[in-house]
Amino acid sequence: MRARRFVRSSLTGVGLVTLLSFERGFAKHSSMSKRLVLLATTVCFVFALIAASAQETPMPAAPAGIQQNVQALDPAAATQAWLATLRKSQREKSDAYFEGGYWLILWNFLLTAAISIFLLASRISARLRDFSQRLTRFNALQTACYALPYLLIVYVLSFPLNLYENFFREHQYGLATQNFLPWFREQLIGFIIAIIGGTVLLVLLYAVFRRAPRTWWIWGTFVVVVFMFIITFIAPVFIDPLFNTYKPLTNPEIRDPILAMARANQIPVKQVFEVDASRQTTRVSANVAGVLGTTRIALNDNLLKQCTLPEIREVMAHEMGHYVLNHGAKLLTYFGIFVLIGFALTRALFDAAVGRWGNKWGIRGIADPAGLPLLVLILGTLIFLATPFLNTVVRVTEREADAFGINTSREPDGMAKVALKLGAYRKLDPTPLEEFIFFDHPSGRSRIRMAMDWKAAHLPAGE
Ligand SMILES: [Zn+2]
């Protein structure tokens, strides 16, 4: 699944990711909302904890009688043997890359907070609002006139970190294939999309804030979920082609085994797409994008070049898992719950902050666009705190797709080899706590262990 990554990557840097992402919190006013929020928080916590513990539960050994006729395989030892096939220097490099990402989560949060506080305390935000009010008397246009310069300022101020994180650092670890100019051109395209999407979203949200200053967090959740749905729907058709070329996979030796798995699972696709990801990166990956009529399964050219057929079948079976298990709709639902809780908490925090600093910053209330940096500051903080839970929600669906993938492709060794290749950019053997906090996919070790457990079980084929 790449919808979330898309939203993050294209809108991070303009600070808007905070509005499109998902958080949790606590409301203080009505007792109904309080109960709703408590319930949802509890559900999220329980869900996250069950998921975290489930992933670390060792598999019970099969009763002795069942293993009599088959060659015994010790899944734990087999997992270690796979991990040991990588050179120490490779492991150290990918660990350093991935662990650096932990710090980047912190730096990005601190930068968002610093920019927000700067715009509030300097009263630049209030002046932008005054400027937009002089330009037009229509509320929706005032919001747009505030949003455009706001997004531009935030993008420019966060550009240095963006440049380091997404250009220099990627080159430093040998993951990027683009020179500066093509990279920068794509940044600008992404920024224009973010400006258009961000302005539309803000105009809609501020219309809600003006009409429902007390219950905006409920209607606002609805707006955000519908917005995320539409972005997911149009992305494969209108957005992805701006960055990459998608063409049907024509090699029958690769295509036909993939389509056979699709038929076996009643997935109504007639073709599989190949995307030229090597334009930007050396990473091996595949994705399912879109919803309803725009769903498309694609594998990237790095995968085609670097992997054997068993590995490709395993990856594509994983992507089919996302489709069959209806992960698009499920993730949208989970994120909707996060947004609802986050907005409820934001409502209380925003009103408290305006009560205290409203005069100093020149903010009149939730419906005043000058309060946008405060909204971003609060939501950004909540998202930062919710990182482990957001990652866990995504990682759990990825683990489900892995289970579907191994059962459909029946390629345990292929799965182990792919897990090692993904280890180029994802730490292979983290601690359980590290995996819980930072991993939005299972670690390589978890994936290889799943493959080896599957292999050791020797399931009958049932011909
Ligand atoms: Zn996946």
Coordinates of C-alpha atoms and ligand atoms in Angstrom, one line a residue:
M1 CA 0.0 0.0 0.0
R2 CA 1.4 3.3 -0.8
A3 CA -1.5 5.8 -0.3
R4 CA -0.2 6.9 3.1
R5 CA 3.3 7.2 1.9
F6 CA 2.2 9.3 -1.0
V7 CA 0.2 11.6 1.2
R8 CA 3.2 11.9 3.6
S9 CA 5.9 12.3 0.9
S10 CA 4.0 14.8 -1.2
L11 CA 2.7 16.9 1.6
T12 CA 5.4 16.7 4.2
G13 CA 7.4 19.9 4.0
V14 CA 4.3 22.0 3.6
G15 CA 3.2 21.0 7.1
L16 CA -0.1 19.8 5.7
V17 CA 0.6 16.2 6.4
T18 CA -0.7 17.0 9.9
L19 CA -4.1 17.7 8.5
L20 CA -4.2 14.6 6.4
S21 CA -2.9 12.2 9.0
F22 CA -4.4 10.7 12.0
E23 CA -4.1 11.2 15.6
R24 CA -5.7 10.3 18.9
G25 CA -6.7 12.4 21.9
F26 CA -9.3 13.4 24.4
A27 CA -12.2 15.8 24.5
K28 CA -13.2 17.7 27.6
H29 CA -16.6 19.2 26.9
S30 CA -19.7 17.1 26.3
S31 CA -19.9 13.8 28.1
M32 CA -21.1 12.0 25.0
S33 CA -18.0 13.1 23.1
K34 CA -15.9 12.2 26.1
R35 CA -17.2 8.7 26.1
L36 CA -16.8 8.3 22.3
V37 CA -13.2 9.5 22.5
L38 CA -12.4 7.2 25.5
L39 CA -13.9 4.3 23.7
A40 CA -12.0 4.9 20.5
T41 CA -8.7 5.5 22.4
T42 CA -9.2 2.2 24.3
V43 CA -9.9 0.4 21.1
C44 CA -6.7 1.8 19.5
F45 CA -4.6 0.9 22.5
V46 CA -5.9 -2.6 22.8
F47 CA -5.6 -3.1 19.1
A48 CA -2.0 -1.9 19.1
L49 CA -1.0 -4.0 22.1
I50 CA -2.6 -7.2 20.8
A51 CA -0.9 -6.5 17.5
A52 CA 2.5 -5.9 19.1
S53 CA 2.3 -9.0 21.3
A54 CA 1.0 -11.2 18.5
Q55 CA 4.0 -10.5 16.4
E56 CA 6.4 -11.6 19.0
T57 CA 4.7 -14.8 20.1
P58 CA 6.9 -17.8 19.3
M59 CA 5.1 -20.6 17.4
P60 CA 4.5 -23.7 19.4
A61 CA 6.3 -26.7 18.1
A62 CA 4.3 -29.3 16.1
P63 CA 3.4 -32.5 18.0
A64 CA 6.1 -35.1 17.4
G65 CA 3.8 -37.5 15.4
I66 CA 3.1 -34.9 12.7
Q67 CA 6.7 -34.4 11.9
Q68 CA 7.5 -38.1 11.5
N69 CA 7.4 -38.3 7.8
V70 CA 8.9 -34.9 6.9
Q71 CA 12.4 -33.6 7.1
A72 CA 12.6 -31.5 10.3
L73 CA 13.2 -27.8 9.9
D74 CA 14.0 -25.6 12.9
P75 CA 12.4 -22.3 12.0
A76 CA 14.5 -20.3 14.5
A77 CA 17.7 -21.7 13.2
A78 CA 16.7 -21.4 9.6
T79 CA 15.8 -17.7 10.2
Q80 CA 19.3 -17.1 11.8
A81 CA 20.9 -18.9 8.8
W82 CA 19.2 -16.5 6.4
L83 CA 20.1 -13.4 8.4
A84 CA 23.7 -14.7 8.5
T85 CA 24.0 -14.7 4.7
L86 CA 24.3 -10.9 4.7
R87 CA 27.7 -9.3 5.0
K88 CA 28.4 -7.4 8.3
S89 CA 29.1 -4.2 6.4
Q90 CA 25.7 -4.4 4.6
R91 CA 23.9 -4.9 7.8
E92 CA 25.7 -2.0 9.5
K93 CA 24.9 0.3 6.5
S94 CA 21.2 -0.5 6.5
D95 CA 20.9 -0.3 10.3
A96 CA 22.5 3.2 10.2
Y97 CA 20.2 4.3 7.4
F98 CA 17.0 3.1 9.2
E99 CA 18.1 4.3 12.6
G100 CA 18.8 7.7 11.1
G101 CA 15.1 7.7 10.1
Y102 CA 14.2 7.6 13.8
W103 CA 15.9 10.9 14.4
L104 CA 14.4 12.4 11.2
I105 CA 10.9 11.8 12.7
L106 CA 12.0 14.0 15.7
W107 CA 13.7 16.7 13.5
N108 CA 10.7 16.9 11.3
F109 CA 8.4 17.3 14.3
L110 CA 10.7 20.0 15.9
L111 CA 10.9 21.9 12.6
T112 CA 7.1 21.9 12.1
A113 CA 6.7 23.1 15.7
A114 CA 9.4 25.8 15.3
I115 CA 7.9 27.1 12.1
S116 CA 4.4 27.2 13.6
I117 CA 5.6 29.1 16.7
F118 CA 7.6 31.5 14.6
L119 CA 4.5 32.3 12.4
L120 CA 2.3 32.9 15.5
A121 CA 4.7 34.8 17.7
S122 CA 6.0 37.1 14.9
R123 CA 2.3 37.8 14.0
I124 CA 3.1 37.0 10.4
S125 CA 0.1 34.7 10.5
A126 CA -2.2 37.5 11.8
R127 CA -0.9 39.8 9.1
L128 CA -1.5 37.2 6.4
R129 CA -5.1 37.0 7.6
D130 CA -5.5 40.8 7.6
F131 CA -4.0 40.8 4.1
S132 CA -6.5 38.1 2.8
Q133 CA -9.4 40.1 4.3
R134 CA -8.4 43.2 2.5
L135 CA -8.2 41.3 -0.8
T136 CA -11.7 39.8 -0.7
R137 CA -14.8 39.8 1.4
F138 CA -15.7 36.1 0.6
N139 CA -14.8 33.8 3.4
A140 CA -13.8 30.9 1.2
L141 CA -11.5 33.1 -0.9
Q142 CA -10.0 34.6 2.3
T143 CA -9.1 31.1 3.4
A144 CA -7.5 30.4 0.0
C145 CA -5.6 33.8 0.1
Y146 CA -4.2 32.8 3.5
A147 CA -3.4 29.2 2.5
L148 CA -1.3 29.9 -0.6
P149 CA 1.3 32.2 1.1
Y150 CA 1.2 30.0 4.2
L151 CA 2.0 26.8 2.3
L152 CA 4.7 28.6 0.3
I153 CA 6.4 29.9 3.5
V154 CA 6.3 26.5 5.2
Y155 CA 7.7 24.8 2.1
V156 CA 10.6 27.2 1.8
L157 CA 11.5 27.1 5.5
S158 CA 11.4 23.3 5.6
F159 CA 13.3 22.9 2.3
P160 CA 16.8 22.5 3.8
L161 CA 15.7 19.5 5.9
N162 CA 13.7 18.1 2.9
L163 CA 16.9 18.5 0.7
Y164 CA 19.0 16.7 3.2
E165 CA 16.5 13.9 4.0
N166 CA 15.3 13.2 0.5
F167 CA 18.2 14.0 -1.7
F168 CA 21.7 14.1 0.0
R169 CA 20.9 11.3 2.4
E170 CA 19.4 9.0 -0.2
H171 CA 22.5 9.5 -2.4
Q172 CA 24.8 8.9 0.6
Y173 CA 23.3 5.5 1.1
G174 CA 23.2 4.7 -2.6
L175 CA 19.4 4.6 -2.8
A176 CA 18.8 7.5 -5.2
T177 CA 19.4 7.5 -8.9
Q178 CA 18.4 11.1 -9.7
N179 CA 20.6 14.2 -10.2
F180 CA 19.6 17.4 -8.5
L181 CA 17.6 19.0 -11.4
P182 CA 15.2 16.2 -12.1
W183 CA 14.8 15.7 -8.4
F184 CA 14.0 19.3 -7.8
R185 CA 11.6 19.3 -10.8
E186 CA 9.6 16.5 -9.1
Q187 CA 9.7 18.4 -5.8
L188 CA 8.1 21.3 -7.5
I189 CA 5.4 19.1 -9.2
G190 CA 4.7 17.6 -5.7
F191 CA 4.5 21.0 -4.2
I192 CA 2.0 22.2 -6.8
I193 CA -0.2 19.2 -6.1
A194 CA 0.1 19.8 -2.4
I195 CA -0.8 23.5 -2.9
I196 CA -3.9 22.6 -4.9
G197 CA -5.0 19.7 -2.6
G198 CA -4.0 21.6 0.6
T199 CA -6.0 24.7 -0.4
V200 CA -9.1 22.8 -1.3
L201 CA -8.9 20.9 2.0
L202 CA -8.4 24.1 4.0
V203 CA -11.3 25.9 2.3
L204 CA -13.6 23.0 3.1
L205 CA -12.3 22.6 6.7
Y206 CA -12.6 26.4 7.4
A207 CA -16.2 26.3 6.0
V208 CA -16.9 23.6 8.6
F209 CA -15.1 25.6 11.4
R210 CA -17.3 28.7 10.6
R211 CA -20.6 26.8 10.6
A212 CA -19.9 24.4 13.5
P213 CA -17.5 26.1 15.9
R214 CA -18.4 23.6 18.7
T215 CA -18.8 20.3 16.8
W216 CA -16.3 20.9 13.9
W217 CA -14.2 18.0 15.0
I218 CA -17.0 15.6 14.0
W219 CA -17.8 17.2 10.6
G220 CA -14.1 17.9 10.1
T221 CA -13.3 14.2 10.4
F222 CA -15.9 13.5 7.8
V223 CA -14.3 16.0 5.4
V224 CA -10.8 14.6 6.0
V225 CA -11.9 11.0 5.4
V226 CA -13.8 11.9 2.2
F227 CA -10.7 13.9 1.1
M228 CA -8.4 10.9 1.7
F229 CA -10.8 8.6 -0.2
I230 CA -10.8 11.0 -3.2
I231 CA -7.0 11.4 -3.2
T232 CA -6.6 7.6 -3.1
F233 CA -9.1 7.2 -5.9
I234 CA -7.5 9.8 -8.3
A235 CA -3.8 9.1 -7.5
P236 CA -3.2 6.2 -9.9
V237 CA -4.9 8.1 -12.7
F238 CA -3.9 11.7 -12.3
I239 CA -1.0 11.9 -9.8
D240 CA 1.3 8.8 -10.2
P241 CA 1.7 9.3 -14.0
L242 CA 3.3 12.8 -13.3
F243 CA 6.2 11.0 -11.6
N244 CA 6.5 7.6 -13.3
T245 CA 5.4 5.7 -16.4
Y246 CA 3.1 2.7 -15.9
K247 CA 2.9 0.2 -18.7
P248 CA 1.4 -3.3 -18.8
L249 CA 3.9 -6.1 -18.1
T250 CA 4.3 -8.0 -21.3
N251 CA 6.9 -10.8 -20.6
P252 CA 4.6 -13.9 -20.4
E253 CA 7.0 -15.8 -18.2
I254 CA 6.5 -13.3 -15.4
R255 CA 3.0 -12.0 -16.3
D256 CA 1.2 -15.3 -16.6
P257 CA 2.2 -16.8 -13.2
I258 CA 1.1 -13.5 -11.6
L259 CA -2.3 -13.5 -13.4
A260 CA -2.8 -17.2 -12.4
M261 CA -2.5 -16.2 -8.7
A262 CA -5.0 -13.3 -9.4
R263 CA -7.5 -15.8 -10.9
A264 CA -7.0 -18.2 -8.1
N265 CA -8.2 -15.4 -5.7
Q266 CA -10.9 -14.0 -7.9
I267 CA -9.1 -10.7 -8.4
P268 CA -10.6 -9.1 -11.5
V269 CA -7.4 -7.9 -13.1
K270 CA -6.4 -8.6 -16.7
Q271 CA -3.0 -7.1 -16.6
V272 CA -0.2 -6.3 -14.2
F273 CA 1.7 -3.0 -14.5
E274 CA 5.4 -2.3 -14.5
V275 CA 6.5 1.1 -13.1
D276 CA 9.9 2.7 -13.9
A277 CA 10.9 3.4 -10.3
S278 CA 14.6 3.2 -11.2
R279 CA 14.2 6.8 -12.4
Q280 CA 14.2 7.8 -8.8
T281 CA 15.5 4.9 -6.7
T282 CA 17.3 1.6 -6.4
R283 CA 14.7 0.2 -4.0
V284 CA 12.8 -3.0 -4.8
S285 CA 9.0 -2.5 -4.3
A286 CA 5.5 -3.1 -5.6
N287 CA 2.2 -1.5 -4.8
V288 CA -1.5 -1.6 -5.0
A289 CA -3.0 1.8 -5.6
G290 CA -6.5 3.2 -6.0
V291 CA -9.9 2.2 -4.8
L292 CA -13.1 1.1 -6.6
G293 CA -12.5 1.3 -10.4
T294 CA -9.0 2.7 -10.2
T295 CA -7.3 -0.2 -8.3
R296 CA -4.1 -1.3 -10.0
I297 CA -1.4 -3.8 -9.0
A298 CA 2.1 -2.7 -10.1
L299 CA 5.6 -4.0 -9.6
N300 CA 8.7 -1.8 -10.1
D301 CA 11.5 -2.4 -12.6
N302 CA 14.1 -2.8 -9.8
L303 CA 12.1 -5.8 -8.6
L304 CA 12.0 -7.2 -12.1
K305 CA 15.8 -6.8 -12.6
Q306 CA 16.9 -7.9 -9.1
C307 CA 14.5 -10.8 -8.3
T308 CA 13.9 -14.3 -9.5
L309 CA 10.4 -15.5 -10.4
P310 CA 9.7 -17.1 -7.0
E311 CA 10.6 -13.8 -5.3
I312 CA 8.4 -11.8 -7.7
R313 CA 5.5 -14.2 -7.2
E314 CA 5.8 -13.8 -3.4
V315 CA 5.8 -10.0 -3.6
M316 CA 2.9 -9.8 -6.0
A317 CA 0.9 -12.3 -3.8
H318 CA 1.5 -9.9 -0.9
E319 CA 0.1 -7.0 -2.9
M320 CA -2.9 -9.1 -3.9
G321 CA -3.4 -9.7 -0.2
H322 CA -3.9 -6.0 0.3
Y323 CA -6.6 -6.1 -2.4
V324 CA -8.4 -9.3 -1.2
L325 CA -8.3 -8.3 2.5
N326 CA -9.8 -5.0 1.6
H327 CA -7.0 -3.0 3.3
G328 CA -7.8 0.3 1.6
A329 CA -11.2 0.5 3.2
K330 CA -9.9 -0.8 6.5
L331 CA -7.0 1.6 6.8
L332 CA -9.3 4.5 5.8
T333 CA -11.5 3.5 8.7
Y334 CA -8.7 3.1 11.2
F335 CA -7.2 6.5 10.2
G336 CA -10.7 8.0 10.4
I337 CA -10.8 6.9 14.0
F338 CA -7.4 8.5 14.6
V339 CA -8.6 11.7 13.0
L340 CA -11.7 11.8 15.1
I341 CA -9.9 11.4 18.4
G342 CA -7.1 13.8 17.3
F343 CA -9.6 16.5 16.3
A344 CA -11.5 16.0 19.5
L345 CA -8.4 16.6 21.5
T346 CA -7.3 19.4 19.2
R347 CA -10.6 21.2 19.9
A348 CA -9.9 21.4 23.6
L349 CA -6.2 22.3 23.2
F350 CA -6.9 24.9 20.5
D351 CA -9.5 26.7 22.6
A352 CA -7.3 26.6 25.7
A353 CA -4.3 28.1 23.7
V354 CA -6.5 30.8 22.1
G355 CA -7.8 31.7 25.6
R356 CA -4.2 32.2 26.8
W357 CA -2.3 33.5 23.8
G358 CA -5.1 34.6 21.4
N359 CA -4.6 38.3 21.9
K360 CA -0.8 38.1 21.7
W361 CA -0.9 36.1 18.4
G362 CA -4.0 37.9 17.0
I363 CA -6.1 34.8 16.7
R364 CA -9.9 35.1 17.2
G365 CA -11.0 31.4 17.2
I366 CA -11.1 28.2 15.3
A367 CA -12.7 29.8 12.2
D368 CA -9.9 32.4 11.9
P369 CA -7.3 31.3 9.3
A370 CA -4.6 33.1 11.4
G371 CA -4.9 30.1 13.8
L372 CA -3.8 27.6 11.2
P373 CA -0.2 27.4 12.5
L374 CA -1.6 26.7 15.9
L375 CA -3.8 23.9 14.5
V376 CA -0.7 22.5 12.7
L377 CA 1.3 22.7 15.9
I378 CA -1.3 20.8 17.9
L379 CA -2.0 18.2 15.3
G380 CA 1.8 17.8 14.6
T381 CA 2.4 17.1 18.2
L382 CA -0.4 14.5 18.4
I383 CA 0.8 12.8 15.3
F384 CA 4.4 12.7 16.7
L385 CA 3.1 11.1 19.9
A386 CA 0.9 8.7 18.0
T387 CA 3.8 7.4 15.8
P388 CA 3.9 3.9 17.4
F389 CA 0.2 3.5 17.0
L390 CA 0.0 4.7 13.4
N391 CA 3.0 2.5 12.5
T392 CA 1.4 -0.5 14.3
V393 CA -1.9 -0.1 12.5
V394 CA -0.1 -0.2 9.1
R395 CA 2.3 -2.9 10.2
V396 CA -0.6 -5.2 11.2
T397 CA -2.2 -4.9 7.8
E398 CA 1.2 -5.5 6.2
R399 CA 1.6 -8.7 8.3
E400 CA -1.8 -9.8 7.1
A401 CA -0.7 -9.3 3.5
D402 CA 2.4 -11.3 4.2
A403 CA 0.4 -14.2 5.5
F404 CA -1.8 -14.0 2.4
G405 CA 1.3 -13.8 0.3
I406 CA 3.0 -16.8 1.6
N407 CA -0.1 -19.0 1.4
T408 CA -0.8 -17.9 -2.2
S409 CA 2.7 -17.9 -3.6
R410 CA 3.9 -20.9 -1.5
E411 CA 7.4 -19.5 -1.8
P412 CA 9.0 -19.5 1.7
D413 CA 12.6 -19.2 0.4
G414 CA 11.5 -16.5 -2.1
M415 CA 9.9 -14.6 0.8
A416 CA 13.1 -14.9 2.8
K417 CA 15.2 -13.6 -0.1
V418 CA 12.9 -10.6 -0.7
A419 CA 13.0 -9.8 3.0
L420 CA 16.8 -9.7 2.8
K421 CA 16.7 -7.4 -0.3
L422 CA 14.3 -5.1 1.5
G423 CA 16.9 -5.1 4.3
A424 CA 18.9 -2.6 2.1
Y425 CA 16.7 0.1 3.5
R426 CA 14.9 -1.4 6.5
K427 CA 16.7 -2.7 9.6
L428 CA 16.6 -6.5 9.5
D429 CA 16.8 -7.5 13.2
P430 CA 15.4 -4.8 15.5
T431 CA 14.4 -5.2 19.2
P432 CA 10.6 -5.9 19.7
L433 CA 10.2 -2.3 21.2
E434 CA 11.9 -0.8 18.2
E435 CA 9.7 -2.7 15.8
F436 CA 6.6 -1.6 17.7
I437 CA 7.6 2.1 17.7
F438 CA 9.2 2.6 14.3
F439 CA 8.2 -0.1 11.8
D440 CA 5.4 0.3 9.4
H441 CA 6.2 -3.1 7.9
P442 CA 7.3 -6.2 9.7
S443 CA 11.1 -6.4 10.0
G444 CA 13.1 -8.7 7.8
R445 CA 13.6 -11.1 10.8
S446 CA 9.8 -11.3 11.4
R447 CA 9.1 -11.9 7.8
I448 CA 11.8 -14.6 7.4
R449 CA 10.5 -16.3 10.5
M450 CA 7.0 -16.3 9.1
A451 CA 8.3 -17.9 5.9
M452 CA 10.3 -20.5 7.9
D453 CA 7.4 -21.3 10.1
W454 CA 5.3 -21.8 7.0
K455 CA 7.9 -24.0 5.4
A456 CA 8.4 -26.1 8.6
A457 CA 4.6 -26.8 8.8
H458 CA 4.7 -28.7 5.5
L459 CA 1.1 -28.0 4.6
P460 CA -0.5 -30.6 2.2
A461 CA -1.2 -29.3 -1.3
G462 CA -4.6 -31.0 -1.5
E463 CA -4.5 -32.1 -5.2
Ligands
ZN1 ZN 2.3 -4.2 1.6

